[in-house]
mmCIF file of C-alpha atoms in Angstrom:
data_model
loop_
_atom_site.group_PDB
_atom_site.id
_atom_site.type_symbol
_atom_site.label_atom_id
_atom_site.label_comp_id
_atom_site.label_asym_id
_atom_site.label_seq_id
_atom_site.Cartn_x
_atom_site.Cartn_y
_atom_site.Cartn_z
ATOM 1 C CA MET A 1 7.007 -8.898 -45.879
ATOM 2 C CA TYR A 2 8.950 -6.997 -43.189
ATOM 3 C CA GLU A 3 12.562 -6.034 -43.519
ATOM 4 C CA PRO A 4 14.706 -6.782 -40.441
ATOM 5 C CA ILE A 5 16.195 -3.892 -38.520
ATOM 6 C CA ARG A 6 19.835 -3.541 -39.464
ATOM 7 C CA THR A 7 20.941 -0.920 -36.971
ATOM 8 C CA LYS A 8 21.002 -1.053 -33.226
ATOM 9 C CA SER A 9 18.262 0.725 -31.351
ATOM 10 C CA VAL A 10 19.130 4.015 -29.733
ATOM 11 C CA HIS A 11 16.608 3.262 -27.002
ATOM 12 C CA SER A 12 18.240 0.206 -25.527
ATOM 13 C CA THR A 13 21.641 -0.265 -23.993
ATOM 14 C CA VAL A 14 24.000 -2.733 -25.573
ATOM 15 C CA ASP A 15 26.122 -3.509 -22.542
ATOM 16 C CA GLY A 16 23.348 -3.662 -19.946
ATOM 17 C CA PRO A 17 22.645 -1.044 -17.317
ATOM 18 C CA ASN A 18 24.887 1.979 -17.118
ATOM 19 C CA PRO A 19 27.082 1.713 -13.988
ATOM 20 C CA ASP A 20 27.343 5.523 -13.858
ATOM 21 C CA PHE A 21 23.608 5.855 -13.302
ATOM 22 C CA PRO A 22 22.420 5.003 -9.786
ATOM 23 C CA HIS A 23 19.708 2.367 -9.643
ATOM 24 C CA ARG A 24 17.553 1.582 -6.652
ATOM 25 C CA SER A 25 15.628 -1.556 -5.917
ATOM 26 C CA ARG A 26 11.886 -1.514 -5.332
ATOM 27 C CA GLU A 27 12.494 -1.991 -1.606
ATOM 28 C CA GLU A 28 14.815 1.023 -1.480
ATOM 29 C CA GLU A 29 12.238 3.149 -3.293
ATOM 30 C CA LEU A 30 9.528 2.040 -0.873
ATOM 31 C CA ASP A 31 11.814 2.807 2.093
ATOM 32 C CA ILE A 32 12.361 6.319 0.765
ATOM 33 C CA GLN A 33 8.648 6.814 0.153
ATOM 34 C CA LEU A 34 7.663 5.476 3.579
ATOM 35 C CA ALA A 35 10.271 7.619 5.330
ATOM 36 C CA GLY A 36 8.898 10.658 3.506
ATOM 37 C CA HIS A 37 5.304 9.964 4.553
ATOM 38 C CA LEU A 38 6.314 9.311 8.155
ATOM 39 C CA ALA A 39 8.483 12.463 8.229
ATOM 40 C CA ALA A 40 5.530 14.518 6.952
ATOM 41 C CA LEU A 41 3.314 12.919 9.610
ATOM 42 C CA LEU A 42 5.953 13.787 12.215
ATOM 43 C CA ALA A 43 5.921 17.432 11.076
ATOM 44 C CA VAL A 44 2.127 17.630 11.416
ATOM 45 C CA THR A 45 2.325 15.870 14.785
ATOM 46 C CA ASP A 46 4.835 18.490 15.948
ATOM 47 C CA GLU A 47 2.451 21.229 14.754
ATOM 48 C CA LEU A 48 -0.346 19.617 16.761
ATOM 49 C CA ARG A 49 1.949 19.395 19.790
ATOM 50 C CA ALA A 50 2.543 23.144 19.480
ATOM 51 C CA THR A 51 -1.203 23.829 19.625
ATOM 52 C CA GLN A 52 -2.205 21.337 22.316
ATOM 53 C CA ALA A 53 -0.228 19.558 24.999
ATOM 54 C CA SER A 54 -0.713 15.801 24.944
ATOM 55 C CA ALA A 55 1.312 12.872 26.206
ATOM 56 C CA ASP A 56 -0.098 10.800 23.330
ATOM 57 C CA LEU A 57 1.252 13.255 20.764
ATOM 58 C CA ASP A 58 4.634 13.368 22.519
ATOM 59 C CA THR A 59 4.893 9.573 22.459
ATOM 60 C CA ALA A 60 3.725 9.428 18.847
ATOM 61 C CA ALA A 61 6.319 12.008 17.799
ATOM 62 C CA GLU A 62 9.114 10.011 19.405
ATOM 63 C CA ARG A 63 7.952 6.753 17.792
ATOM 64 C CA LEU A 64 7.637 8.448 14.393
ATOM 65 C CA ALA A 65 11.144 9.907 14.734
ATOM 66 C CA GLU A 66 12.495 6.423 15.549
ATOM 67 C CA GLN A 67 10.857 4.894 12.466
ATOM 68 C CA VAL A 68 12.071 7.677 10.167
ATOM 69 C CA GLY A 69 15.585 7.280 11.550
ATOM 70 C CA ARG A 70 15.470 3.523 11.024
ATOM 71 C CA LEU A 71 14.307 3.906 7.420
ATOM 72 C CA ARG A 72 16.945 6.540 6.698
ATOM 73 C CA GLY A 73 19.808 4.411 7.943
ATOM 74 C CA GLY A 74 20.117 5.957 11.386
ATOM 75 C CA ARG A 75 19.856 9.597 10.346
ATOM 76 C CA THR A 76 17.477 11.410 12.666
ATOM 77 C CA PRO A 77 14.804 13.583 11.069
ATOM 78 C CA VAL A 78 15.079 17.351 11.218
ATOM 79 C CA ARG A 79 12.361 18.719 13.447
ATOM 80 C CA ALA A 80 11.009 22.220 13.881
ATOM 81 C CA PRO A 81 11.574 23.734 17.300
ATOM 82 C CA MET A 82 8.468 23.988 19.477
ATOM 83 C CA SER A 83 8.694 27.726 20.059
ATOM 84 C CA GLY A 84 5.501 29.378 21.198
ATOM 85 C CA ARG A 85 1.992 28.325 20.386
ATOM 86 C CA ARG A 86 0.871 28.790 16.825
ATOM 87 C CA GLU A 87 -2.821 29.320 16.326
ATOM 88 C CA LYS A 88 -3.830 26.721 13.776
ATOM 89 C CA ASN A 89 -7.033 24.899 13.125
ATOM 90 C CA ALA A 90 -6.527 21.674 15.086
ATOM 91 C CA ALA A 91 -9.268 19.858 13.155
ATOM 92 C CA ALA A 92 -7.538 20.605 9.848
ATOM 93 C CA LEU A 93 -4.238 19.376 11.264
ATOM 94 C CA HIS A 94 -5.889 16.158 12.469
ATOM 95 C CA ARG A 95 -7.425 15.582 9.019
ATOM 96 C CA ARG A 96 -4.055 16.163 7.369
ATOM 97 C CA ALA A 97 -2.327 13.829 9.810
ATOM 98 C CA HIS A 98 -4.984 11.170 9.208
ATOM 99 C CA ALA A 99 -4.417 11.366 5.436
ATOM 100 C CA LEU A 100 -0.638 11.147 5.851
ATOM 101 C CA ALA A 101 -0.952 8.183 8.202
ATOM 102 C CA GLY A 102 -3.155 6.472 5.608
ATOM 103 C CA ARG A 103 -0.537 6.962 2.906
ATOM 104 C CA ALA A 104 2.164 5.637 5.222
ATOM 105 C CA LEU A 105 -0.005 2.616 6.018
ATOM 106 C CA VAL A 106 -0.413 1.758 2.335
ATOM 107 C CA VAL A 107 3.336 1.931 1.679
ATOM 108 C CA ALA A 108 4.192 0.071 4.902
ATOM 109 C CA ALA A 109 1.783 -2.700 3.954
ATOM 110 C CA SER A 110 3.237 -2.981 0.450
ATOM 111 C CA ARG A 111 6.768 -3.390 1.830
ATOM 112 C CA ALA A 112 5.595 -5.643 4.688
ATOM 113 C CA ASP A 113 6.945 -3.331 7.404
ATOM 114 C CA THR A 114 4.854 -4.409 10.374
ATOM 115 C CA ALA A 115 6.201 -1.851 12.858
ATOM 116 C CA ALA A 116 5.531 1.103 10.568
ATOM 117 C CA ALA A 117 2.119 -0.267 9.555
ATOM 118 C CA ILE A 118 1.038 -0.657 13.184
ATOM 119 C CA LEU A 119 2.255 2.845 14.037
ATOM 120 C CA ALA A 120 0.456 4.355 11.018
ATOM 121 C CA ALA A 121 -2.783 2.522 11.863
ATOM 122 C CA GLU A 122 -2.584 3.691 15.487
ATOM 123 C CA ARG A 123 -2.084 7.266 14.345
ATOM 124 C CA MET A 124 -5.050 7.016 11.984
ATOM 125 C CA ASP A 125 -7.209 5.811 14.886
ATOM 126 C CA ALA A 126 -5.952 8.573 17.185
ATOM 127 C CA HIS A 127 -6.644 11.329 14.646
ATOM 128 C CA THR A 128 -10.071 9.889 13.864
ATOM 129 C CA ALA A 129 -10.893 9.870 17.591
ATOM 130 C CA ALA A 130 -9.666 13.459 17.912
ATOM 131 C CA LEU A 131 -11.989 14.547 15.096
ATOM 132 C CA GLU A 132 -15.148 12.677 16.156
ATOM 133 C CA PRO A 133 -16.228 14.885 19.085
ATOM 134 C CA ARG A 134 -15.771 18.060 17.022
ATOM 135 C CA GLU A 135 -17.677 16.760 14.026
ATOM 136 C CA LEU A 136 -20.521 15.397 16.168
ATOM 137 C CA ALA A 137 -20.811 18.729 18.005
ATOM 138 C CA SER A 138 -21.019 20.662 14.742
ATOM 139 C CA ARG A 139 -24.111 18.733 13.589
#
C-alpha cells in the first residue's frame, strides 16, 4: 500500500551529531539560565542598595555574586558602580526582585542546586517582607 522511502532524509544526520556544532547538556543549559536569573537579581539588588542603605542588601549582593561566579566557572559578574542615589520606586524594585528570585528558585529546584535554591527563597522572603508594610499602609 505504501512505497518505501528510497532517498535519505534531509532532516536527519547520517553520521550522528555534527562535531562542528556546539551542544550543551541539560545541566549546562540550566546552569546558564540560573546564572542569568541570579545576575538579574543581583542587578536589581544593586539598584535597591543605591536607593536605601541596608546590611541585608549588602550581604545578599555578595552572596548572589558568589553564586553567579560559581555557576559561570569562576568568572565574577559585572556590576554597576554605586554612584549617587538614583530616585526609583523601591516598591517596584522589590516586586521585580521578588519575581526574579522566584524564577531563580524554579530553575535551582529543577537542577537540584540547594545553595542557590535557599538563597533565592531567602530573597523572596526578604522582598515580600519589604513590600508588606507599604501595601498594608496603602489600604
